[in-house]
Amino acid sequence: MDNLTPVTYTLSVHEVARLLAEETSAARHGSHARIGQAVHRRLKRTRHWRTEIRLTLRLTSPHATLDIQGRLDALEPIQEGEHLIECKSTRQTDTPTPTQGERLQLQLYALMRWRQTGTLPARGSLLYLNPDHDTPMPVPVDVTEPTLRALEHHLSADLHPLFDALATHRARLIPRLRHLPFPKPTRRAGQGRAMRHTYRRLSRGHRSLLEAPTGTGKTLAVMYPALRATGRRHGDRIVYLSARRSTRQMVSQVLAPIARQTGLRILTLEAQDRLCDQAHDTPCDCDPAASALQQARSDALKQEAWHMDQLVTLARSHRLCPHRFIQHLSDWADVLIGDYHHVFAPRGGLSLKPFGQRTLLLIDEAHNLHERLCEHLTCELSLHKTDPWRTLPLVRAIRRLPAGAWHRLSTLSTRTLTGTTELLAGWLSDWLARWTQPGDLFQDTRPEQAHLNTLLKLLTLLEQPPETLVFQH
């Protein structure tokens, strides 16, 4: 191995719970999270709780050290000891059923608190909050000693070996990338200078813009120094983005012999209908129990190099959806190849710092980035699915507006809304604040894209609305 010093991976409690529950990373950044945070703050201000308790847990082995970190939402002193509370936002009016990941998240906090203080928590609760109501809905969670000991064993026996395997793989890979020869017999004019500039900027953690005519080999002039920089530990993984599928396929073909030579793990992120047979006609439902995913992931991590055809075959042999399986493996890849939306779309779901790893982000054909970002932040709102919004307090407030106000909003809704999210959301929020009460939906929220989308949906409830309302950032 290149270095016998254990590699340290920094994981959030949310990441660990997601891995143990085998949930996909696409749900990392839910649009309701910001609203939930605002409601959490409002609830905590009304309770005599200790809030935002920082907790850590370290697991060590010869090859990998896991540094698990997180902040418990609230701690309530009770007669029996400590009551641990984790807040969650929900749209349900009845008490919801916690997901496995939510239960594991609180149990991880309980384990970390137990190891930190030496005292077993007395109780644990998930506190669900609906932003339209002030009444919290608590759900008890088992934080007894047998449960926490079983969770600790699960971390040591099932999760930690995955990171041992990742550290071992990277230790074999790094010296091979460090001495990686240029994959072409000759270099084109200007390639050498571009590669030296790119390597220098990447090794120092700086940004850079490279412009060159088509056919000069600029893609390889960026990818090759990025691989060498990874071999010098200036980064842990590479994410390559391009707007064109043909370019992504070309990069994958260029990297294929390098993968065979070095053991590089390459993943190409494709649309679901290109990987899953069921996705063409019906929603994909070919995911079995989490145990099959664990076994398939374990089999994949035993392979030195990854090839997409082999991974798709492996997924199908375990009766897994290939698209979802590739998503689950994305955090463990050395090179990820994808479209812009995997990083820049509001629900792209791709983390640039999984397990605390440093990512070298390469954006090819960047002149397409502005147009694609406008597409990702453009909303077309249909008038046929507005019934659920009629129950919101803010909708009821808007429908009580005087005739003059209705005319003003109707005029606004009949044209394309163009401008920045901050300006438009701020204008709408300030104007609507005069017609809402403190307990309404948008109290204490930030004017972000998700909230703006909701505001725009409300405009479809106006008298004689247009067929389609478009917002372009």
Coordinates of C-alpha atoms in Angstrom, one line a residue:
M1 CA 0.0 0.0 0.0
D2 CA 1.1 3.5 -0.8
N3 CA 0.6 4.8 2.8
L4 CA -0.1 2.8 5.9
T5 CA -1.5 5.8 7.7
P6 CA -5.3 5.3 8.1
V7 CA -7.4 7.5 5.9
T8 CA -10.0 9.6 7.8
Y9 CA -13.5 9.9 6.3
T10 CA -15.8 12.6 7.8
L11 CA -19.4 11.6 7.7
S12 CA -22.5 13.4 8.8
V13 CA -25.1 11.6 10.9
H14 CA -27.5 12.0 7.9
E15 CA -25.0 10.3 5.6
V16 CA -24.5 7.3 8.0
A17 CA -28.2 6.9 8.5
R18 CA -28.7 7.0 4.7
L19 CA -26.1 4.4 4.2
L20 CA -27.4 2.1 6.8
A21 CA -31.0 2.5 5.6
E22 CA -29.9 2.1 2.0
E23 CA -31.6 5.3 0.9
T24 CA -30.6 7.1 -2.3
S25 CA -28.6 10.3 -2.2
A26 CA -31.1 12.1 -4.4
A27 CA -33.2 12.9 -1.3
R28 CA -30.3 14.8 0.4
H29 CA -31.6 18.3 -0.4
G30 CA -35.4 18.2 -0.2
S31 CA -37.2 21.4 -1.1
H32 CA -39.0 21.3 2.3
A33 CA -35.8 21.3 4.3
R34 CA -35.5 25.1 4.4
I35 CA -39.1 25.4 5.5
G36 CA -38.4 22.7 8.1
Q37 CA -35.4 24.6 9.5
A38 CA -37.4 27.8 9.9
V39 CA -40.2 25.9 11.7
H40 CA -37.6 24.2 14.0
R41 CA -36.2 27.5 15.0
R42 CA -39.7 28.8 15.8
L43 CA -40.5 25.8 18.0
K44 CA -37.2 25.9 19.8
R45 CA -37.7 29.5 20.8
T46 CA -40.9 28.5 22.7
R47 CA -39.3 25.6 24.6
H48 CA -36.7 25.6 27.4
W49 CA -34.4 23.1 25.6
R50 CA -30.8 22.8 25.0
T51 CA -30.5 23.0 21.2
E52 CA -27.9 22.2 18.5
I53 CA -25.8 19.9 20.7
R54 CA -22.6 18.9 18.8
L55 CA -21.9 15.2 18.9
T56 CA -19.1 13.1 17.5
L57 CA -18.2 9.4 17.3
R58 CA -14.9 8.0 16.0
L59 CA -14.4 4.4 14.7
T60 CA -10.8 3.3 13.9
S61 CA -9.2 0.4 12.0
P62 CA -5.8 -0.2 10.4
H63 CA -6.9 1.4 7.1
A64 CA -9.8 3.8 7.7
T65 CA -11.0 6.1 10.5
L66 CA -14.6 7.1 10.4
D67 CA -15.3 10.5 12.1
I68 CA -19.1 10.8 12.5
Q69 CA -20.3 14.3 13.3
G70 CA -23.7 15.8 13.8
R71 CA -25.8 18.3 15.8
L72 CA -28.8 17.0 17.8
D73 CA -31.8 19.4 17.4
A74 CA -32.8 19.5 21.1
L75 CA -32.1 17.9 24.5
E76 CA -34.8 18.1 27.2
P77 CA -33.8 17.4 30.8
I78 CA -36.4 15.1 32.5
Q79 CA -36.7 13.3 35.8
E80 CA -35.4 10.0 34.4
G81 CA -32.4 11.6 32.6
E82 CA -32.1 13.1 29.1
H83 CA -34.8 13.2 26.4
L84 CA -33.2 13.5 22.9
I85 CA -35.4 15.2 20.3
E86 CA -34.9 15.4 16.6
C87 CA -37.2 17.7 14.6
K88 CA -38.6 16.8 11.2
S89 CA -41.0 18.7 8.9
T90 CA -44.0 17.1 7.3
R91 CA -47.0 18.0 5.3
Q92 CA -49.2 15.4 6.9
T93 CA -51.9 16.5 9.4
D94 CA -51.8 13.1 11.2
T95 CA -48.8 11.7 13.0
P96 CA -46.6 10.2 10.3
T97 CA -44.8 6.9 10.4
P98 CA -41.0 7.5 10.6
T99 CA -38.8 6.1 7.9
Q100 CA -36.0 3.7 8.7
G101 CA -33.4 6.5 8.0
E102 CA -35.2 8.9 10.4
R103 CA -35.2 6.3 13.2
L104 CA -31.5 5.5 12.6
Q105 CA -30.6 9.2 12.7
L106 CA -32.0 9.6 16.2
Q107 CA -30.5 6.3 17.4
L108 CA -27.1 7.4 16.1
Y109 CA -27.4 10.6 18.1
A110 CA -28.4 8.6 21.2
L111 CA -25.3 6.3 20.7
M112 CA -23.0 9.3 20.2
R113 CA -24.5 11.0 23.3
W114 CA -24.1 7.8 25.3
R115 CA -20.4 7.4 24.3
Q116 CA -19.8 11.1 25.0
T117 CA -21.3 11.2 28.5
G118 CA -21.3 7.6 29.6
T119 CA -25.0 7.9 30.5
L120 CA -27.7 6.1 28.5
P121 CA -30.4 8.5 27.3
A122 CA -33.7 8.0 29.0
R123 CA -35.9 8.7 26.0
G124 CA -35.8 9.6 22.3
S125 CA -38.4 11.2 20.1
L126 CA -38.9 12.3 16.5
L127 CA -40.9 15.6 16.6
Y128 CA -42.8 16.1 13.4
L129 CA -43.8 19.7 12.6
N130 CA -46.3 20.8 10.0
P131 CA -45.6 24.4 8.9
D132 CA -49.3 25.1 8.6
H133 CA -50.0 24.1 12.3
D134 CA -48.5 24.9 15.6
T135 CA -49.0 21.5 17.2
P136 CA -46.0 19.2 17.1
M137 CA -46.5 15.5 16.7
P138 CA -44.0 13.4 18.7
V139 CA -43.1 9.8 17.8
P140 CA -41.1 7.8 20.4
V141 CA -38.0 5.9 19.1
D142 CA -36.3 3.0 20.8
V143 CA -33.0 4.2 22.4
T144 CA -32.6 1.3 24.9
E145 CA -29.2 -0.2 25.5
P146 CA -29.7 -3.4 23.4
T147 CA -30.8 -1.3 20.4
L148 CA -27.8 1.0 20.7
R149 CA -25.3 -1.8 21.1
A150 CA -26.8 -3.6 18.1
L151 CA -26.4 -0.3 16.1
E152 CA -22.8 0.0 17.2
H153 CA -22.1 -3.5 16.1
H154 CA -23.8 -2.7 12.8
L155 CA -21.5 0.2 12.3
S156 CA -18.4 -1.8 13.0
A157 CA -19.4 -5.0 11.2
D158 CA -21.1 -3.7 8.1
L159 CA -20.3 0.0 7.5
H160 CA -16.7 0.3 8.5
P161 CA -15.5 -2.5 6.2
L162 CA -16.8 -0.5 3.2
F163 CA -14.5 2.3 4.0
D164 CA -11.6 -0.1 4.7
A165 CA -12.2 -1.4 1.2
L166 CA -12.3 2.2 -0.2
A167 CA -9.1 3.2 1.6
T168 CA -7.3 0.0 0.4
H169 CA -8.5 0.7 -3.2
R170 CA -7.3 4.3 -3.1
A171 CA -3.9 3.3 -1.7
R172 CA -3.4 1.0 -4.7
L173 CA -4.7 3.5 -7.1
I174 CA -2.8 6.6 -6.0
P175 CA 0.8 5.5 -7.0
R176 CA -0.5 4.3 -10.4
L177 CA -2.1 7.7 -11.1
R178 CA 1.0 9.5 -9.9
H179 CA 3.1 7.9 -12.6
L180 CA 0.4 7.7 -15.2
P181 CA 1.8 8.2 -18.7
F182 CA 0.0 10.4 -21.2
P183 CA -2.5 8.1 -23.0
K184 CA -1.8 9.3 -26.5
P185 CA 1.4 8.8 -28.5
T186 CA 1.9 12.5 -29.2
R187 CA 0.5 15.8 -27.8
R188 CA -1.3 18.3 -29.9
A189 CA -0.1 21.9 -30.1
G190 CA -0.9 23.8 -26.9
Q191 CA -1.8 20.7 -25.0
G192 CA 1.3 20.6 -22.9
R193 CA 0.9 24.3 -21.8
A194 CA -2.8 23.7 -21.0
M195 CA -2.0 20.6 -18.9
R196 CA 0.7 22.4 -16.9
H197 CA -1.6 25.3 -16.2
T198 CA -4.5 23.0 -15.2
Y199 CA -2.3 20.9 -12.9
R200 CA -0.9 24.0 -11.2
R201 CA -4.3 25.4 -10.6
L202 CA -5.8 22.1 -9.4
S203 CA -2.9 21.4 -7.1
R204 CA -3.3 24.7 -5.4
G205 CA -7.1 24.4 -5.0
H206 CA -7.8 27.3 -7.5
R207 CA -10.4 27.8 -10.2
S208 CA -9.5 28.1 -13.8
L209 CA -11.1 28.8 -17.2
L210 CA -9.5 27.2 -20.3
E211 CA -10.7 28.3 -23.7
A212 CA -9.5 26.5 -26.9
P213 CA -10.8 25.8 -30.4
T214 CA -12.6 22.6 -31.2
G215 CA -10.3 19.7 -32.0
T216 CA -7.3 20.8 -29.9
G217 CA -7.7 18.1 -27.3
K218 CA -8.8 20.4 -24.4
T219 CA -10.9 17.7 -22.8
L220 CA -7.9 15.4 -22.4
A221 CA -5.7 18.4 -21.5
V222 CA -7.9 18.9 -18.4
M223 CA -8.7 15.3 -17.5
Y224 CA -5.1 14.0 -17.6
P225 CA -3.7 16.6 -15.2
A226 CA -6.8 16.0 -12.9
L227 CA -5.9 12.3 -12.7
R228 CA -2.3 13.2 -12.0
A229 CA -3.4 15.7 -9.3
T230 CA -5.5 12.9 -7.7
G231 CA -2.3 10.8 -7.7
R232 CA -0.6 13.5 -5.8
R233 CA -3.4 13.7 -3.2
H234 CA -4.6 17.1 -4.4
G235 CA -8.1 15.6 -4.7
D236 CA -9.9 12.4 -3.9
R237 CA -12.2 12.1 -6.9
I238 CA -13.1 13.7 -10.2
V239 CA -16.6 14.8 -11.4
Y240 CA -16.7 15.6 -15.1
L241 CA -19.7 17.4 -16.5
S242 CA -20.7 18.0 -20.2
A243 CA -23.9 19.1 -21.8
R244 CA -23.6 16.6 -24.7
R245 CA -24.0 12.8 -24.3
S246 CA -21.6 12.2 -27.2
T247 CA -18.9 14.1 -25.4
R248 CA -19.5 12.1 -22.2
Q249 CA -19.3 8.9 -24.2
M250 CA -16.1 10.0 -25.8
V251 CA -14.6 10.8 -22.4
S252 CA -15.7 7.4 -21.1
Q253 CA -14.0 5.7 -24.0
V254 CA -10.8 7.6 -23.5
L255 CA -10.7 6.7 -19.8
A256 CA -11.5 3.0 -20.4
P257 CA -7.9 1.9 -21.1
I258 CA -6.7 4.0 -18.2
A259 CA -9.2 2.2 -16.0
R260 CA -7.9 -1.2 -17.1
Q261 CA -4.3 0.0 -16.5
T262 CA -4.8 1.6 -13.1
G263 CA -8.0 0.1 -11.6
L264 CA -9.8 3.5 -11.9
R265 CA -13.5 3.2 -10.9
I266 CA -15.5 5.2 -13.5
L267 CA -19.3 5.8 -13.4
T268 CA -21.3 7.4 -16.2
L269 CA -24.6 8.8 -14.9
E270 CA -27.4 8.1 -17.4
A271 CA -31.1 8.8 -17.5
Q272 CA -33.3 6.1 -16.0
D273 CA -34.9 5.1 -19.3
R274 CA -31.4 4.3 -20.7
L275 CA -30.5 1.8 -17.9
C276 CA -33.8 0.4 -16.5
D277 CA -35.9 -1.7 -18.8
Q278 CA -39.1 -0.9 -16.9
A279 CA -38.7 2.8 -17.0
H280 CA -39.9 3.1 -20.6
D281 CA -43.5 2.3 -20.0
T282 CA -44.1 2.1 -16.2
P283 CA -42.5 3.5 -13.1
C284 CA -39.6 1.5 -12.0
D285 CA -40.4 -0.8 -9.1
C286 CA -37.6 -3.4 -9.4
D287 CA -35.8 -2.6 -6.1
P288 CA -36.0 -5.5 -3.6
A289 CA -35.0 -5.5 0.0
A290 CA -32.0 -3.5 1.2
S291 CA -30.0 -6.7 1.8
A292 CA -29.8 -7.3 -2.0
L293 CA -28.4 -3.7 -2.4
Q294 CA -25.9 -4.3 0.3
Q295 CA -24.7 -7.5 -1.3
A296 CA -24.5 -5.9 -4.8
R297 CA -22.6 -2.9 -3.4
S298 CA -20.2 -5.2 -1.6
D299 CA -19.6 -7.2 -4.8
A300 CA -19.0 -3.9 -6.7
L301 CA -16.5 -2.7 -4.2
K302 CA -14.5 -5.9 -4.5
Q303 CA -13.9 -5.1 -8.2
E304 CA -10.7 -3.1 -8.9
A305 CA -12.0 -1.3 -12.0
W306 CA -15.6 -0.5 -12.9
H307 CA -17.2 -0.9 -16.3
M308 CA -20.8 0.3 -16.9
D309 CA -21.9 -2.9 -18.6
Q310 CA -20.6 -5.0 -15.8
L311 CA -22.3 -2.9 -13.2
V312 CA -25.6 -3.0 -15.0
T313 CA -25.3 -6.8 -15.3
L314 CA -24.5 -7.0 -11.6
A315 CA -27.6 -4.9 -10.7
R316 CA -29.9 -7.1 -12.7
S317 CA -28.4 -10.3 -11.2
H318 CA -29.5 -9.0 -7.8
R319 CA -32.9 -7.8 -9.2
L320 CA -32.0 -4.2 -8.7
C321 CA -32.8 -1.2 -10.8
P322 CA -29.6 -0.4 -12.6
H323 CA -30.3 3.3 -12.5
R324 CA -30.8 3.4 -8.7
F325 CA -27.8 1.1 -8.2
I326 CA -25.5 3.4 -10.1
Q327 CA -26.9 6.3 -7.9
H328 CA -26.0 4.3 -4.8
L329 CA -22.4 3.8 -6.1
S330 CA -21.8 7.4 -7.1
D331 CA -20.2 8.3 -3.7
W332 CA -17.7 5.5 -4.1
A333 CA -16.5 6.2 -7.6
D334 CA -13.1 7.7 -8.6
V335 CA -14.4 9.5 -11.7
L336 CA -18.0 10.4 -12.2
I337 CA -19.2 11.5 -15.7
G338 CA -22.5 13.3 -16.0
D339 CA -24.7 16.1 -17.2
Y340 CA -24.8 19.6 -15.7
H341 CA -28.1 18.8 -13.9
H342 CA -26.5 16.2 -11.7
V343 CA -24.7 19.0 -9.9
F344 CA -26.5 22.3 -10.7
A345 CA -30.2 21.3 -10.9
P346 CA -32.2 22.0 -7.6
R347 CA -32.7 18.3 -7.1
G348 CA -29.5 17.0 -8.8
G349 CA -28.7 15.0 -5.8
L350 CA -25.0 14.6 -6.5
S351 CA -22.8 15.4 -3.5
L352 CA -19.4 17.1 -4.2
K353 CA -18.1 16.2 -0.8
P354 CA -19.2 12.7 0.1
F355 CA -17.6 11.4 3.3
G356 CA -15.5 14.5 3.4
Q357 CA -13.8 13.7 0.2
R358 CA -12.3 16.5 -2.0
T359 CA -13.8 16.7 -5.5
L360 CA -12.1 18.1 -8.6
L361 CA -15.0 19.5 -10.7
L362 CA -14.4 19.7 -14.4
I363 CA -17.0 21.4 -16.5
D364 CA -16.6 20.9 -20.3
E365 CA -18.3 23.0 -23.0
A366 CA -19.0 25.6 -20.3
H367 CA -20.5 28.0 -22.9
N368 CA -23.6 25.8 -22.6
L369 CA -23.8 26.2 -18.8
H370 CA -25.8 29.5 -18.7
E371 CA -28.5 28.2 -21.0
R372 CA -28.8 24.9 -19.2
L373 CA -29.0 26.6 -15.8
C374 CA -31.9 28.7 -17.1
E375 CA -33.6 25.5 -18.2
H376 CA -33.2 24.0 -14.7
L377 CA -34.6 27.0 -13.0
T378 CA -37.5 27.4 -15.3
C379 CA -41.0 26.4 -14.1
E380 CA -44.0 25.7 -16.2
L381 CA -47.1 25.5 -14.0
S382 CA -50.2 23.6 -15.2
L383 CA -53.6 24.7 -14.0
H384 CA -54.9 21.2 -13.7
K385 CA -53.3 20.3 -10.4
T386 CA -54.0 23.2 -8.1
D387 CA -56.6 21.7 -5.7
P388 CA -54.2 20.8 -2.9
W389 CA -53.0 24.4 -2.7
R390 CA -56.5 25.6 -2.0
T391 CA -56.3 24.4 1.6
L392 CA -53.3 26.5 2.5
P393 CA -53.8 29.4 4.8
L394 CA -52.0 31.7 2.4
V395 CA -54.2 30.7 -0.4
R396 CA -57.3 31.5 1.7
A397 CA -55.7 34.9 2.5
I398 CA -55.0 35.6 -1.2
R399 CA -58.5 34.7 -2.2
R400 CA -59.8 37.5 0.1
L401 CA -57.8 40.2 -1.7
P402 CA -59.7 43.2 -2.9
A403 CA -60.5 43.7 -6.6
G404 CA -57.6 46.1 -7.2
A405 CA -55.1 43.6 -5.9
W406 CA -56.6 40.8 -8.0
H407 CA -56.1 42.9 -11.1
R408 CA -52.5 43.7 -10.2
L409 CA -51.6 40.0 -9.7
S410 CA -53.6 38.9 -12.8
T411 CA -51.6 41.3 -14.9
L412 CA -48.4 39.9 -13.4
S413 CA -49.4 36.3 -14.0
T414 CA -50.2 36.8 -17.7
R415 CA -46.6 37.5 -18.8
T416 CA -43.3 35.6 -18.4
L417 CA -41.7 36.5 -15.1
T418 CA -38.0 37.2 -15.7
G419 CA -35.4 38.3 -13.2
T420 CA -33.4 37.0 -10.3
T421 CA -34.9 34.7 -7.7
E422 CA -34.0 37.1 -4.9
L423 CA -35.7 40.1 -6.4
L424 CA -38.9 38.4 -7.5
A425 CA -39.3 36.3 -4.4
G426 CA -38.6 39.3 -2.2
W427 CA -41.1 41.4 -4.1
L428 CA -43.8 38.7 -3.8
S429 CA -43.0 37.9 -0.2
D430 CA -43.1 41.6 0.9
W431 CA -46.4 42.3 -1.0
L432 CA -48.1 39.1 0.3
A433 CA -46.9 39.7 3.9
R434 CA -49.6 42.4 4.2
W435 CA -52.3 39.8 3.6
T436 CA -51.0 36.9 5.7
Q437 CA -50.9 36.1 9.4
P438 CA -47.8 35.2 11.5
G439 CA -48.6 31.5 11.4
D440 CA -48.9 31.1 7.6
L441 CA -46.7 29.0 5.4
F442 CA -44.1 31.5 4.3
Q443 CA -43.3 33.0 7.7
D444 CA -39.6 32.8 8.5
T445 CA -38.6 31.3 5.2
R446 CA -35.9 32.4 2.8
P447 CA -36.7 33.6 -0.7
E448 CA -35.2 30.6 -2.5
Q449 CA -36.2 28.9 -5.7
A450 CA -38.3 26.2 -4.0
H451 CA -40.4 28.9 -2.2
L452 CA -40.7 30.9 -5.3
N453 CA -42.1 28.0 -7.1
T454 CA -44.7 27.6 -4.5
L455 CA -45.6 31.3 -4.7
L456 CA -45.9 31.0 -8.5
K457 CA -48.3 28.0 -8.1
L458 CA -50.5 30.3 -6.0
L459 CA -50.8 32.7 -8.9
T460 CA -52.6 29.9 -10.9
L461 CA -55.5 30.3 -8.5
L462 CA -56.3 33.8 -9.9
E463 CA -59.4 34.5 -11.9
Q464 CA -59.0 33.8 -15.6
P465 CA -55.4 32.6 -15.3
P466 CA -53.3 31.8 -18.4
E467 CA -52.9 28.3 -19.6
T468 CA -49.2 28.1 -18.6
L469 CA -47.1 30.3 -16.3
V470 CA -43.4 30.3 -16.9
F471 CA -40.7 31.7 -14.6
Q472 CA -37.1 31.9 -16.0
H473 CA -34.3 32.7 -13.6

